[in-house]
Coordinates of C-alpha atoms and ligand atoms in Angstrom, one line a residue:
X31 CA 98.0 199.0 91.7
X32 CA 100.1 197.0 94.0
X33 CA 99.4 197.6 97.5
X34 CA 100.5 196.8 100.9
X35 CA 97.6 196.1 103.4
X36 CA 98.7 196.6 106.9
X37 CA 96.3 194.7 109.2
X38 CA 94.4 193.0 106.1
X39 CA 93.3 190.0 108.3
X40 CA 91.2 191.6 110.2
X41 CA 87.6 192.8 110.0
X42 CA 87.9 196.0 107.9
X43 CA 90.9 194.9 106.1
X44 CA 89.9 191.8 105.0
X45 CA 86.7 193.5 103.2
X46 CA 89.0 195.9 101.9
X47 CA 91.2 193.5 100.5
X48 CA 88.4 191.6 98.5
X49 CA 87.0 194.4 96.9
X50 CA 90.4 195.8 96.5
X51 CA 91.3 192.1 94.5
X52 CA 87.9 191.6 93.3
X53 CA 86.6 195.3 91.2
X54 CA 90.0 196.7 91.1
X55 CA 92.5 194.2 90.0
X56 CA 95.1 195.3 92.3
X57 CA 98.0 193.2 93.5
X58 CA 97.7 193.3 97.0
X59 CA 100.1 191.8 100.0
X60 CA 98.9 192.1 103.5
X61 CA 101.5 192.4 106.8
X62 CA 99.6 191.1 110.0
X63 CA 100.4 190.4 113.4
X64 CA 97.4 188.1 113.1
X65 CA 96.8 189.1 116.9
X66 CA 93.0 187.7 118.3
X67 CA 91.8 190.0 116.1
X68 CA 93.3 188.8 112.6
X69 CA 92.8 185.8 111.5
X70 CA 94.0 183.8 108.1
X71 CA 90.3 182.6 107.9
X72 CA 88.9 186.5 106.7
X73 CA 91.4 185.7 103.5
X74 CA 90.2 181.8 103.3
X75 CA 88.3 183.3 99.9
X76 CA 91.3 185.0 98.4
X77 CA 94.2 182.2 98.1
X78 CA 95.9 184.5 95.8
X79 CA 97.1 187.0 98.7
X80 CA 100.2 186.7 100.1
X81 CA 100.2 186.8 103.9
X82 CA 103.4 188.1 105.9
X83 CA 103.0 187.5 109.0
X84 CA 104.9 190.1 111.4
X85 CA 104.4 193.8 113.5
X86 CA 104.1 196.9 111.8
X87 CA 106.6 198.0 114.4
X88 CA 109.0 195.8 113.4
X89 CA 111.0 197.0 111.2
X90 CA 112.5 193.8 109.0
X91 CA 108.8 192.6 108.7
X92 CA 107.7 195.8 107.1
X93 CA 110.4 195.9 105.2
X94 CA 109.8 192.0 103.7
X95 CA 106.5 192.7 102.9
X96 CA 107.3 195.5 100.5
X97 CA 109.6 193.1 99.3
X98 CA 110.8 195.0 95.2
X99 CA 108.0 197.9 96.1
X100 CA 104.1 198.8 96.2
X101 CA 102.4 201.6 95.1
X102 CA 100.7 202.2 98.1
X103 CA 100.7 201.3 101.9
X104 CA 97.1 201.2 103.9
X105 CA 97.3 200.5 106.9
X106 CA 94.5 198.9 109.1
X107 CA 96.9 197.9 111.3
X108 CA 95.6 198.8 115.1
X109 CA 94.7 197.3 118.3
X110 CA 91.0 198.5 117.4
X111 CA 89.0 198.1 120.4
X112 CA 88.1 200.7 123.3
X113 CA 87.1 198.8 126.0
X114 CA 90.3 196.8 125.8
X115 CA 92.3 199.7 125.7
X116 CA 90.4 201.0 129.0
X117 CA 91.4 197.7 130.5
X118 CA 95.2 197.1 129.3
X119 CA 96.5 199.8 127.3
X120 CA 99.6 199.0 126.6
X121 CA 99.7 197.3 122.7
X122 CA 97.5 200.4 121.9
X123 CA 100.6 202.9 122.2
X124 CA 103.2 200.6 120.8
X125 CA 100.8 199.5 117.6
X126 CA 99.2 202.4 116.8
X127 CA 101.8 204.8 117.9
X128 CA 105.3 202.8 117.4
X129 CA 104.1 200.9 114.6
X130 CA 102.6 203.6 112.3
X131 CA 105.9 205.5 112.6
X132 CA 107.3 202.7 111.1
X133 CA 105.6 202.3 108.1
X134 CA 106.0 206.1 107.5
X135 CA 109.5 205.9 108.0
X136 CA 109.2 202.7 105.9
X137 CA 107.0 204.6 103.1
X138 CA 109.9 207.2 102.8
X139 CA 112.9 205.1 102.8
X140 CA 111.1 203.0 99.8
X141 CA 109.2 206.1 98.0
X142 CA 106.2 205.1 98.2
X143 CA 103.6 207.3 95.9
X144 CA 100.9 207.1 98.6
X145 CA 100.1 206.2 102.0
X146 CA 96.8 206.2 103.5
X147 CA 96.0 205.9 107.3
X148 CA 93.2 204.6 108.2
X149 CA 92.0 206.3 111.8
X150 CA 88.8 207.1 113.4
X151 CA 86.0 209.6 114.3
X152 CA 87.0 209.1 117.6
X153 CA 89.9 211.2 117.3
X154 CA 87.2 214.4 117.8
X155 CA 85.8 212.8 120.8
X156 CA 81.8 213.5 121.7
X157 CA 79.5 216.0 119.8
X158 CA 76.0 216.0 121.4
X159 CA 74.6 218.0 118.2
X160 CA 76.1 218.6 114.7
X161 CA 78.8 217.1 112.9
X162 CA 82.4 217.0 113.0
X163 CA 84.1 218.0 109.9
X164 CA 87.6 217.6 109.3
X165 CA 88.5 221.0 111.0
X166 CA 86.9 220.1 114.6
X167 CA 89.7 219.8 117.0
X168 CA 91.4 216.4 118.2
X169 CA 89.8 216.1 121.8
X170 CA 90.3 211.9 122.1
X171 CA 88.2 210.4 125.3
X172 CA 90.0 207.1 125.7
X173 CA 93.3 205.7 125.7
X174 CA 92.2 203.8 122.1
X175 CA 91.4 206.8 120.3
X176 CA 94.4 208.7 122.1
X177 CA 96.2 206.5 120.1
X178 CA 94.6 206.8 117.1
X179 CA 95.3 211.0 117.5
X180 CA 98.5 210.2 118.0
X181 CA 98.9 208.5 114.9
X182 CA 97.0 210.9 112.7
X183 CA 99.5 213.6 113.9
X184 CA 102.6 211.8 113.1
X185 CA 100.8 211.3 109.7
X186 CA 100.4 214.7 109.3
X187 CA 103.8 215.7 110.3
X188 CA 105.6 213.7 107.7
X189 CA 103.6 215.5 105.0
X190 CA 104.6 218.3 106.5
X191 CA 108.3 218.0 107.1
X192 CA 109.1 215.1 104.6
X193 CA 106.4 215.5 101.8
X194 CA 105.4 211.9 102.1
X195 CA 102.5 211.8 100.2
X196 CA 100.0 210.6 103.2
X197 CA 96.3 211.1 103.4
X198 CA 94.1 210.1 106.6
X199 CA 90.3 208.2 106.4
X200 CA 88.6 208.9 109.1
X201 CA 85.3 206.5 109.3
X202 CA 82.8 206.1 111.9
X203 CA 81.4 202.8 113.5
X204 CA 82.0 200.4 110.8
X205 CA 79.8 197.0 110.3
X206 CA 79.3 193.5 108.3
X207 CA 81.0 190.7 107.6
X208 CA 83.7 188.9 109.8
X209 CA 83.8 191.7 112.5
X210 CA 85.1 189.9 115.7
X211 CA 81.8 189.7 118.2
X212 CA 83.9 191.9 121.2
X213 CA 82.3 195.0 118.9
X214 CA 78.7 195.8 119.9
X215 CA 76.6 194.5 116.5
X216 CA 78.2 191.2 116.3
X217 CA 78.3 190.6 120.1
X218 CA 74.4 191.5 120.1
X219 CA 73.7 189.0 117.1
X220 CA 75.7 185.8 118.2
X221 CA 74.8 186.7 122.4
X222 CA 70.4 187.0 120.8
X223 CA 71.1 183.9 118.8
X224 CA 72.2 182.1 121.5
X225 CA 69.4 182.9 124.3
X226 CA 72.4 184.8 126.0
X227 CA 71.8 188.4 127.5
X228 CA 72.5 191.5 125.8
X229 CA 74.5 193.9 127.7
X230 CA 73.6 197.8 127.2
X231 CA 76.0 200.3 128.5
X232 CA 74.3 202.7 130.8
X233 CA 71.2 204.2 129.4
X234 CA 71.7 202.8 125.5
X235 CA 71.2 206.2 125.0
X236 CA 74.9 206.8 123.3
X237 CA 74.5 207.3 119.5
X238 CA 76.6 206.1 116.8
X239 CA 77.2 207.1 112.9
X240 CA 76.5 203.4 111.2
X241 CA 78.5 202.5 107.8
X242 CA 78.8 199.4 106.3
X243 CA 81.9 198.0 105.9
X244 CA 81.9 197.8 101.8
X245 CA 81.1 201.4 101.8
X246 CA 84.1 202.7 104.4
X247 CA 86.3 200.2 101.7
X248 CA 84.8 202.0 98.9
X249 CA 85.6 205.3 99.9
X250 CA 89.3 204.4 101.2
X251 CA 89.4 203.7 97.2
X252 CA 88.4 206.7 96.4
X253 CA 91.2 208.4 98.9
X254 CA 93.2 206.1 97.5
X255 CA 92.8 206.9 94.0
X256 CA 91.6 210.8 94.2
X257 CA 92.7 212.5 97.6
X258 CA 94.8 214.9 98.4
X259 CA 98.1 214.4 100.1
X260 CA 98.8 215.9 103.4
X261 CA 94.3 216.2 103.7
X262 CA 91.9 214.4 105.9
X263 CA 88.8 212.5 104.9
X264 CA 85.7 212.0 107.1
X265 CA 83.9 208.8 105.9
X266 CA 80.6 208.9 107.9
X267 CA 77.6 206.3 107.6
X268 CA 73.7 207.4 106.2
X269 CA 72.6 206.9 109.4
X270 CA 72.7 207.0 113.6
X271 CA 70.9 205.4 115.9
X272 CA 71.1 205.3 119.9
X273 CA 72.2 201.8 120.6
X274 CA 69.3 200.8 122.7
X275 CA 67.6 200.8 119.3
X276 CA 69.9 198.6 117.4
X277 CA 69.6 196.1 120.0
X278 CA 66.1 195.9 119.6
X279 CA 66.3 195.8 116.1
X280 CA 68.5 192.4 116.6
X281 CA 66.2 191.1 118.8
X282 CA 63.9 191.4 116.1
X283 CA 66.0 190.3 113.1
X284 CA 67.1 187.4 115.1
X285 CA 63.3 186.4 117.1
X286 CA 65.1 186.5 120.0
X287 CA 63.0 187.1 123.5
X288 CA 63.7 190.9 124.5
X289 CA 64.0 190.0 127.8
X290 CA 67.4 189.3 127.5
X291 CA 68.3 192.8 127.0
X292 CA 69.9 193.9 130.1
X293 CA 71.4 197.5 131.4
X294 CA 75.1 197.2 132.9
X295 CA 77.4 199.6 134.4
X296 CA 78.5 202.2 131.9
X297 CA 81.8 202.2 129.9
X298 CA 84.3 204.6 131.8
X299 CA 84.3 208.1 129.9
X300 CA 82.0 206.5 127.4
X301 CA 81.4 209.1 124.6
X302 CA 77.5 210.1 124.0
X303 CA 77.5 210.4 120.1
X304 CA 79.3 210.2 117.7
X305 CA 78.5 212.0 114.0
X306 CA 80.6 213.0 111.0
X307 CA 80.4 215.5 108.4
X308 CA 81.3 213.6 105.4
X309 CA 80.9 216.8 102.1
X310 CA 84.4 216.8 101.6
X311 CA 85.0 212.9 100.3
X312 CA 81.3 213.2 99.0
X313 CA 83.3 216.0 96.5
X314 CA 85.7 213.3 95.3
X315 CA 82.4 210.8 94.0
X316 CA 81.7 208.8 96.8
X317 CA 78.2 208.2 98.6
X318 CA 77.2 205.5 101.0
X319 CA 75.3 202.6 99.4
X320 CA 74.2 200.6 102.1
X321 CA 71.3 202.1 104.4
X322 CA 71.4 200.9 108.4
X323 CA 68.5 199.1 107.7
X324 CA 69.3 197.1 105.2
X325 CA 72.9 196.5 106.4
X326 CA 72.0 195.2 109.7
X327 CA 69.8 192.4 107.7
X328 CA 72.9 191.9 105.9
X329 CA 74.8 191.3 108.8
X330 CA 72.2 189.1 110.8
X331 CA 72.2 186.6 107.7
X332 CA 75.9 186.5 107.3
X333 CA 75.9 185.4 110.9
X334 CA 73.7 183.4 110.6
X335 CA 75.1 181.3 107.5
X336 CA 79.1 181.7 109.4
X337 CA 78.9 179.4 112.0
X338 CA 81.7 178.0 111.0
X339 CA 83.7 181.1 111.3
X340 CA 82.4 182.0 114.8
X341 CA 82.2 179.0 116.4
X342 CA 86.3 178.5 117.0
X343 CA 86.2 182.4 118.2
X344 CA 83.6 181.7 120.9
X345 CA 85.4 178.7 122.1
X346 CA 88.5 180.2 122.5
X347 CA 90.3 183.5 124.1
X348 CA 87.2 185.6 123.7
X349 CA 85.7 183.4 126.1
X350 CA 88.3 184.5 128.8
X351 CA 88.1 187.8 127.5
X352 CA 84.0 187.8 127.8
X353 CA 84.2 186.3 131.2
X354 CA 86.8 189.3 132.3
X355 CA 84.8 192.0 130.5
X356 CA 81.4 190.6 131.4
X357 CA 81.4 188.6 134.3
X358 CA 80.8 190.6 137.1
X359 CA 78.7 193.1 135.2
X360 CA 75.7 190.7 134.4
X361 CA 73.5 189.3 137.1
Ligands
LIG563 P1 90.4 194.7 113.8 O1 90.7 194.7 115.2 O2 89.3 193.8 113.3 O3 91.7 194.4 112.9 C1 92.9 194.9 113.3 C2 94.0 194.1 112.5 O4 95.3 194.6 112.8 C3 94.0 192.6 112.9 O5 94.1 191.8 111.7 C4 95.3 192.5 113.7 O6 95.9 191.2 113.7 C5 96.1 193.5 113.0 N1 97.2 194.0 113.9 C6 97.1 194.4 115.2 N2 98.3 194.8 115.7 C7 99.2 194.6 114.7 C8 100.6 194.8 114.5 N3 101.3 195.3 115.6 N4 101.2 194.6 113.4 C9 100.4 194.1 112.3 N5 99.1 193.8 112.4 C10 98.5 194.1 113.6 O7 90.1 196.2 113.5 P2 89.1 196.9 112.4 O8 87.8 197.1 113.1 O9 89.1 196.1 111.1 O10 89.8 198.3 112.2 C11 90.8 198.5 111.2 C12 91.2 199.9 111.3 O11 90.1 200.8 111.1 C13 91.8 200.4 112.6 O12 92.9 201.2 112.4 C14 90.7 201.1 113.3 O13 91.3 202.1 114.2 C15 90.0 201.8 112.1 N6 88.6 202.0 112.3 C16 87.8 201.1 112.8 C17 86.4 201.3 112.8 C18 85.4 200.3 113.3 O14 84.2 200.6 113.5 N7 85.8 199.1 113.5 C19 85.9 202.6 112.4 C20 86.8 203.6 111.9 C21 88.1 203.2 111.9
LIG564 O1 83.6 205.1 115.8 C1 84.5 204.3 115.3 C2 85.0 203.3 116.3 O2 83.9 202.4 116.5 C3 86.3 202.6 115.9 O3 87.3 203.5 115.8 C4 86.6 201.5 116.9 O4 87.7 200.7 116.5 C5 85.4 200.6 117.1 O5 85.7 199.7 118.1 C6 84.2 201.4 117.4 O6 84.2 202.0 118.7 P1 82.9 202.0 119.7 O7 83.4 202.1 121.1 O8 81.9 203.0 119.2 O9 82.3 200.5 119.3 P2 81.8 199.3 120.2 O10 81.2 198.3 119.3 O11 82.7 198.9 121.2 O12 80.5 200.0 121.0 C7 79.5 200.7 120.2 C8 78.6 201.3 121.3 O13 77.9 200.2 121.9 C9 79.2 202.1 122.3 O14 78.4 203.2 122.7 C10 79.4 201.1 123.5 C11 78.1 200.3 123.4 N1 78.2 198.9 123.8 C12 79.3 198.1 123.3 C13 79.4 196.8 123.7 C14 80.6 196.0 123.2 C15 77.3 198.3 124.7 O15 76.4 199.0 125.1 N2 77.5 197.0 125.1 C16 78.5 196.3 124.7 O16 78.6 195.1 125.1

């Protein structure tokens, strides 16, 4: 296939990108804003992907990067991370909201056979027991996953009203390699490495569904290839676990001294747990691989062995952006 990856430089992207290249074959192209999030260095393996650089929302740019036509659009593309969007909200609603209508409008003006949005279990908000399938309402908590609901609707609507054949993935808290440390795991792995301390919302109580990244990639493939159009995947991890507990798991993993764990003020509207029901893409062949266990190991080696790829991040705005987020918070 030939694909357009929207947001391919970033952390789930990229991943998808090499397996994409890698097991499939496919000719892919990816359109990034390369905002802190995206970097050229997630690609540094792949030489043989073309990067555009340029805003989903921007209309020429989209329409460069599908340059004679793809098969398919996926798009990553998002400002991705809640307790930014608590704190400046404003490049959540144009990205996620201005720029997925333009890659739908830009999916029907070139007739494109598929297009696949990739959102979140957010969307449903907080479930203290059960699962959310893909018929739970849309209740979002924060402005991020507002955002995200926002998107998944206009998705739906141009099924609806245009027939653009669009499917949605919904995954839940997604791990691995080259995840950029503002997201709980990698911030716990390079803060422990370091001798820094590990802030835990609240009570570290709040649960989250854990999938690793190769497996949320592997099941957008099988979207991709067997979905639907106009349906809704739920692409939920093996396992949960209250984040108190993965901390301590990366003190382990990491011999770090637990008493640099250290409980901060709580996220505002922080959602308690999080948990899909994923039967429905589990019809279509797919099954996680990678159990939390295991995945976290993963991950704690890859950081590890990737200094060189964390080092320029911790040197550079996400210091700022630590010091703003952080700062007052720790003692
Ligand atoms: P990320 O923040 O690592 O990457 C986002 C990428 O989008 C970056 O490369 C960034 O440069 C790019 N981007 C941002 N704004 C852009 C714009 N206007 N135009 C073009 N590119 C732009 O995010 P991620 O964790 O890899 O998430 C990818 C997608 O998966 C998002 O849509 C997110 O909502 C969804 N998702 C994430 C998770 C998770 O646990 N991380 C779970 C489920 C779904
Ligand atoms: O569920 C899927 C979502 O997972 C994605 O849609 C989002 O893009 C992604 O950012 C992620 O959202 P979360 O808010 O669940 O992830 P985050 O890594 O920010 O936080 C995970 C949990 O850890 C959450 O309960 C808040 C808590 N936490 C997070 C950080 C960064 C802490 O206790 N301390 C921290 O420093």
């Amino acid at each position: 296939m030939r694909l357009l990856v929207c947001g391919g430089a970033g952390f789930i992207g990229s991943n998808f990108v090499r397996l994409r290249v890698r097991d499939h074959g496919d000719e892919v192209v990816v359109l990034d804003k390369l905002t802190y999030a995206g970097r050229r260095e997630n690609l540094a393996d792949l030489p043989e992907v073309p990067l555009v650089v340029g805003d989903i929302a921007d209309r020429e740019a989209v329409d460069e990067a599908i340059g004679d036509g793809v098969d398919a659009i996926v798009n990553f593309a998002a400002e991705t991370h809640v307790d930014r969007s608590i704190a400046e909200p404003d490049a959540f609603i144009t990205t996620n909201g201005q720029g997925t209508y333009q890659l739908l409008e830009a999916a029907r003006r070139h007739e494109v056979e598929r297009y696949v949005q990739i959102s979140t279990d957010e969307v449903y908000g907080s479930i203290e027991v059960g699962s959310f399938t893909e018929e739970s309402p849309i209740v979002p908590s924060s402005p991020y996953s507002a955002s995200k609901a926002g998107a998944d609707l206009l998705v739906l609507s141009y099924f609806h009203t245009y027939g653009l054949p669009a499917l949605i993935c919904r995954g839940s808290n997604n791990y691995g390699p080259y995840q950029y440390p503002e997201k709980l795991i990698p911030l716990m792995i390079l803060n422990a490495l370091h001798g820094d301390p590990l802030p835990v919302y609240g009570d570290g109580m709040q649960v989250r569904n854990w999938l690793y990244v190769e497996d949320f990639g592997r099941g957008i493939g099988h979207v991709l290839a067997h979905g639907t159009p106009g349906e809704v995947y739920n692409v939920g991890g093996p396992d949960e676990c209250p984040n108190i507990e993965v901390v301590k798991r990366i003190v382990e993993l990491t011999g770090a001294d637990p008493s640099i764990i250290e409980y901060v003020a709580d996220r505002p509207g922080h959602d308690r747990r999080y948990s899909l029901a994923s039967e429905k893409i589990r019809a279509l062949g797919w099954e996680a691989q990678v159990r939390f266990e295991e995945g976290l190991e993963r991950t704690v080696q890859w950081y590890r062995e990737r200094r060189d790829w964390w080092e320029p991040i911790r040197s550079g705005e996400y210091r700022e952006y630590y010091e703003r987020q952080y700062g007052r918070r720790l003692s």
